[in-house]
CSV table of C-alpha atoms in Angstrom, one decimal:
chain,number,residue,atom,x,y,z
A,1,GLN,CA,22.9,-10.3,-18.3
A,2,SER,CA,21.0,-7.6,-20.2
A,3,VAL,CA,17.8,-8.4,-22.0
A,4,LEU,CA,19.1,-6.6,-25.1
A,5,THR,CA,22.5,-7.8,-26.3
A,6,GLN,CA,25.1,-5.4,-27.7
A,7,PRO,CA,28.7,-6.0,-28.5
A,8,PRO,CA,31.0,-4.8,-25.7
A,9,SER,CA,33.1,-2.7,-28.0
A,10,VAL,CA,33.6,-1.5,-31.5
A,11,SER,CA,36.2,0.7,-33.1
A,12,GLY,CA,36.9,2.7,-36.2
A,13,ALA,CA,39.2,5.2,-37.8
A,14,PRO,CA,38.2,8.8,-38.1
A,15,GLY,CA,36.0,9.4,-41.1
A,16,ARG,CA,34.9,5.7,-41.3
A,17,ARG,CA,31.6,4.1,-40.6
A,18,VAL,CA,30.7,1.8,-37.7
A,19,THR,CA,27.6,0.0,-36.7
A,20,ILE,CA,26.4,-1.2,-33.3
A,21,SER,CA,23.9,-4.0,-33.1
A,22,CYS,CA,21.2,-4.6,-30.5
A,23,THR,CA,19.6,-8.0,-30.4
A,24,GLY,CA,16.4,-8.6,-28.5
A,25,SER,CA,13.6,-11.1,-28.6
A,26,SER,CA,9.9,-11.7,-29.4
A,27,SER,CA,8.9,-9.9,-26.2
A,28,ASN,CA,10.6,-6.6,-26.9
A,29,ILE,CA,12.0,-5.6,-30.3
A,30,GLY,CA,10.3,-8.5,-32.0
A,31,ALA,CA,7.0,-7.5,-30.4
A,32,ASP,CA,7.1,-4.3,-32.4
A,33,SER,CA,8.4,-2.2,-29.5
A,34,ASP,CA,10.5,0.7,-30.7
A,35,VAL,CA,14.2,0.9,-30.1
A,36,HIS,CA,16.0,4.0,-28.8
A,37,TRP,CA,19.7,4.8,-28.6
A,38,TYR,CA,21.6,6.8,-26.1
A,39,GLN,CA,25.1,8.2,-26.1
A,40,GLN,CA,27.0,8.6,-22.8
A,41,LEU,CA,30.2,10.5,-22.8
A,42,PRO,CA,32.6,9.9,-19.9
A,43,GLY,CA,31.4,11.4,-16.7
A,44,THR,CA,28.1,12.7,-18.1
A,45,ALA,CA,24.5,11.6,-18.1
A,46,PRO,CA,23.1,9.7,-21.1
A,47,LYS,CA,21.8,11.7,-24.0
A,48,LEU,CA,19.0,10.5,-26.3
A,49,LEU,CA,20.5,10.0,-29.8
A,50,ILE,CA,17.8,8.1,-31.7
A,51,TYR,CA,14.2,7.5,-30.8
A,52,GLY,CA,11.5,5.4,-32.4
A,53,ASN,CA,14.1,3.3,-34.2
A,54,SER,CA,15.3,5.9,-36.7
A,55,ASN,CA,14.4,9.4,-35.6
A,56,ARG,CA,16.9,12.0,-34.4
A,57,PRO,CA,16.1,14.6,-31.8
A,58,SER,CA,16.9,18.1,-32.9
A,59,GLY,CA,20.6,18.8,-32.6
A,60,VAL,CA,21.8,15.3,-33.3
A,61,PRO,CA,23.9,15.2,-36.4
A,62,ASP,CA,22.7,13.2,-39.4
A,63,ARG,CA,25.9,11.2,-39.1
A,64,PHE,CA,23.9,9.1,-36.6
A,65,SER,CA,21.2,6.8,-38.0
A,66,GLY,CA,19.1,3.9,-36.7
A,67,SER,CA,17.3,1.0,-38.1
A,68,LYS,CA,15.3,-2.0,-36.9
A,69,SER,CA,14.5,-5.4,-38.4
A,70,GLY,CA,12.8,-8.3,-36.8
A,71,THR,CA,14.3,-8.8,-33.3
A,72,SER,CA,17.3,-6.6,-33.9
A,73,ALA,CA,18.2,-3.0,-34.3
A,74,SER,CA,21.4,-1.1,-35.4
A,75,LEU,CA,23.0,2.2,-34.8
A,76,ALA,CA,25.2,3.5,-37.6
A,77,ILE,CA,27.7,6.3,-37.3
A,78,THR,CA,29.3,7.7,-40.4
A,79,GLY,CA,32.2,10.1,-40.7
A,80,LEU,CA,33.6,9.1,-37.3
A,81,GLN,CA,35.0,11.9,-35.2
A,82,ALA,CA,37.1,11.8,-32.1
A,83,GLU,CA,34.2,13.3,-30.1
A,84,ASP,CA,32.0,10.3,-30.9
A,85,GLU,CA,34.1,8.2,-28.5
A,86,ALA,CA,31.6,7.2,-25.9
A,87,GLU,CA,29.4,4.4,-24.6
A,88,TYR,CA,26.2,3.7,-26.6
A,89,TYR,CA,23.1,2.0,-25.2
A,90,CYS,CA,20.0,0.6,-26.9
A,91,GLN,CA,16.7,0.6,-25.1
A,92,SER,CA,13.2,-0.8,-25.7
A,93,TYR,CA,10.1,-1.9,-23.8
A,94,ASP,CA,9.6,-5.6,-22.9
A,95,SER,CA,6.0,-6.8,-22.7
A,96,SER,CA,6.8,-9.9,-20.7
A,97,LEU,CA,8.7,-7.9,-18.1
A,98,SER,CA,6.2,-5.0,-18.3
A,99,GLY,CA,9.1,-2.6,-18.2
A,100,VAL,CA,11.9,-0.8,-19.9
A,101,VAL,CA,15.0,-2.7,-20.9
A,102,PHE,CA,18.5,-1.6,-21.8
A,103,GLY,CA,21.3,-3.2,-23.7
A,104,GLY,CA,24.6,-3.7,-21.9
A,105,GLY,CA,26.3,-0.9,-23.7
A,106,THR,CA,28.9,-0.7,-26.4
A,107,LYS,CA,32.2,1.2,-26.0
A,108,LEU,CA,33.1,3.0,-29.2
A,109,THR,CA,36.8,3.8,-29.7
A,110,VAL,CA,37.9,6.1,-32.4
A,111,LEU,CA,41.3,5.0,-33.4
B,1,GLU,CA,15.3,25.4,-19.8
B,2,VAL,CA,14.2,21.8,-19.3
B,3,GLN,CA,15.8,20.5,-16.1
B,4,LEU,CA,15.8,17.6,-13.7
B,5,VAL,CA,17.6,17.8,-10.4
B,6,GLU,CA,17.9,14.8,-8.2
B,7,SER,CA,18.5,14.9,-4.5
B,8,GLY,CA,18.3,12.6,-1.4
B,9,GLY,CA,21.3,10.3,-2.1
B,10,GLY,CA,23.8,9.6,0.5
B,11,LEU,CA,25.3,6.9,2.8
B,12,VAL,CA,22.9,4.4,4.3
B,13,GLN,CA,23.4,1.2,6.1
B,14,PRO,CA,22.3,-2.1,4.6
B,15,GLY,CA,18.6,-2.8,5.4
B,16,ARG,CA,17.8,0.9,5.9
B,17,SER,CA,15.7,3.2,3.8
B,18,LEU,CA,16.3,6.3,1.7
B,19,ARG,CA,14.0,8.5,-0.4
B,20,LEU,CA,15.2,10.1,-3.6
B,21,SER,CA,13.6,13.2,-5.1
B,22,CYS,CA,13.6,14.7,-8.5
B,23,ALA,CA,12.6,18.3,-9.1
B,24,ALA,CA,11.4,19.0,-12.6
B,25,SER,CA,11.3,22.4,-14.4
B,26,GLY,CA,10.9,23.9,-17.8
B,27,PHE,CA,8.2,21.6,-19.1
B,28,THR,CA,4.6,20.5,-18.3
B,29,PHE,CA,5.5,17.8,-15.8
B,30,ASP,CA,2.1,16.1,-15.7
B,31,ASP,CA,2.2,15.5,-19.5
B,32,TYR,CA,4.9,12.9,-19.3
B,33,ALA,CA,5.9,9.6,-17.8
B,34,MET,CA,9.0,9.6,-15.6
B,35,HIS,CA,11.7,7.1,-14.8
B,36,TRP,CA,14.5,6.2,-12.4
B,37,VAL,CA,17.6,4.6,-14.0
B,38,ARG,CA,20.7,3.6,-12.1
B,39,GLN,CA,24.3,3.0,-13.0
B,40,VAL,CA,27.1,1.4,-11.0
B,41,PRO,CA,30.4,3.2,-11.8
B,42,GLY,CA,32.0,1.5,-14.8
B,43,LYS,CA,28.8,-0.5,-15.6
B,44,GLY,CA,25.8,-0.1,-17.8
B,45,LEU,CA,22.4,1.6,-17.4
B,46,GLU,CA,19.7,-0.3,-15.5
B,47,TRP,CA,16.1,0.8,-15.5
B,48,VAL,CA,14.8,0.8,-11.9
B,49,SER,CA,11.2,2.1,-12.2
B,50,GLY,CA,8.8,4.2,-14.2
B,51,ILE,CA,5.5,5.9,-13.6
B,52,THR,CA,3.0,7.2,-16.2
B,53,TRP,CA,1.9,10.7,-16.4
B,54,ASN,CA,-1.2,10.2,-14.1
B,55,SER,CA,0.4,7.5,-11.9
B,56,GLY,CA,-2.0,5.1,-13.5
B,57,THR,CA,0.8,2.6,-14.3
B,58,VAL,CA,4.0,2.0,-12.4
B,59,GLY,CA,6.7,-0.5,-13.3
B,60,TYR,CA,9.7,-1.9,-11.5
B,61,ALA,CA,12.7,-3.9,-12.4
B,62,ASP,CA,12.6,-7.4,-10.8
B,63,PHE,CA,15.6,-6.6,-8.6
B,64,VAL,CA,13.7,-3.8,-6.7
B,65,LYS,CA,10.1,-5.1,-6.7
B,66,GLY,CA,8.7,-5.1,-3.2
B,67,ARG,CA,11.5,-2.9,-1.9
B,68,PHE,CA,11.2,0.3,-3.9
B,69,THR,CA,8.2,2.5,-4.5
B,70,ILE,CA,7.9,5.2,-7.2
B,71,SER,CA,5.5,8.1,-6.9
B,72,ARG,CA,5.0,11.6,-8.2
B,73,ASP,CA,3.4,14.8,-7.1
B,74,ASN,CA,2.3,16.7,-10.2
B,75,ALA,CA,1.3,19.7,-8.2
B,76,LYS,CA,4.9,20.0,-7.0
B,77,ASN,CA,6.5,18.9,-10.3
B,78,SER,CA,8.3,16.2,-8.4
B,79,LEU,CA,9.2,12.5,-8.7
B,80,TYR,CA,10.2,10.3,-5.9
B,81,LEU,CA,11.7,6.9,-5.2
B,82,GLN,CA,11.3,5.4,-1.8
B,83,MET,CA,13.9,2.7,-1.3
B,84,SER,CA,13.8,0.3,1.6
B,85,SER,CA,15.7,-2.8,2.6
B,86,LEU,CA,18.7,-1.4,0.8
B,87,ARG,CA,21.5,-3.8,-0.2
B,88,ALA,CA,25.1,-3.3,-1.2
B,89,GLU,CA,24.1,-4.1,-4.8
B,90,ASP,CA,21.8,-1.1,-4.8
B,91,MET,CA,24.8,1.2,-4.5
B,92,ALA,CA,24.8,3.3,-7.7
B,93,LEU,CA,24.3,6.7,-9.3
B,94,TYR,CA,20.5,7.2,-9.7
B,95,TYR,CA,19.3,9.2,-12.6
B,96,CYS,CA,15.8,10.8,-12.9
B,97,ALA,CA,14.7,10.8,-16.6
B,98,LYS,CA,11.7,12.3,-18.4
B,99,ASP,CA,9.9,10.2,-20.9
B,100,PHE,CA,9.2,11.3,-24.5
B,101,GLY,CA,5.5,10.7,-23.9
B,102,GLN,CA,2.8,9.7,-21.4
B,103,GLN,CA,3.6,6.0,-21.3
B,104,PHE,CA,6.9,4.1,-21.1
B,105,TYR,CA,8.8,4.9,-24.3
B,106,SER,CA,12.2,6.7,-24.4
B,107,MET,CA,14.0,9.1,-22.1
B,108,ASP,CA,14.7,12.5,-23.7
B,109,VAL,CA,15.8,14.5,-20.6
B,110,TRP,CA,18.1,13.3,-17.9
B,111,GLY,CA,19.3,14.7,-14.6
B,112,LYS,CA,22.9,14.6,-13.4
B,113,GLY,CA,22.1,11.9,-10.9
B,114,THR,CA,22.4,11.4,-7.1
B,115,THR,CA,24.7,8.8,-5.6
B,116,VAL,CA,23.5,6.2,-3.2
B,117,THR,CA,26.1,4.4,-1.1
B,118,VAL,CA,25.1,1.4,1.0
B,119,SER,CA,27.6,0.4,3.6
B,120,SER,CA,27.9,-0.3,7.3
C-alpha cells in the first residue's frame, strides 16, 4: 500500500488529454512538500518529468504539466502520442516517515 | 555526461549480506543528496534509502531499517548500500539516483540499476 495514491491505469486516444491524480495526506503533500513526477518507459530507468509540482526539466515537452492543491497533485498530458505510453509515478517527502514516498504508479495506455 | 553506474548485485542466500556500489561521474558529487530506489519486476518504485550531500542526514524506508546502511565517499564519487539479513522480499532491481539538491527532494539522474536475487 503506497503512501501516495494513484489510479492503476488511465487511457486516452492520440491527440487527447489525460490527467493522472496523486493523493497524499497532511504529512506529505498537505504538509507543503513538493510533488515530482517520473515517466518510466518499459525496460528503462525512471526519468524525471516534473519537479517542484509544476516545473519541467529541460527537454521535457510542454505537453506535460503538473499542478498541486491541498493534499493532491495532478499530471496532465495533452496531445497524447503513442510514445507517451508508459508508467507514471508521483513522489514527495513525508515528514512523519522522514523519508521519500512514491505513488503506486499509473499505467498510461494510448488507444 | 552525467552518469551513475551501479554494481555489486548478484545472487545471495537469505540471511546473508551484500554491498551495492554506485559510481558517479559528470557532476560535482558532493553537492547533492543521493538515493537508492528499488523495483520488483512488474511492480512500482520503492524508496529504500537516502543520504544528504555531507552525510549529515540519512533516511531509510521502514522495511529496511536496522538491516541496510547507506554511506557515501565524496572523495571517490561513490555511493554505497550495505545490505544485511537479506530476505526474499528484498529481491529487486536497485537503482542509484541523484537528488536535485542537497537534501531529499527529487531525483533527476538515475542509473540503469543492479539486480539483487535472494534465494537459497
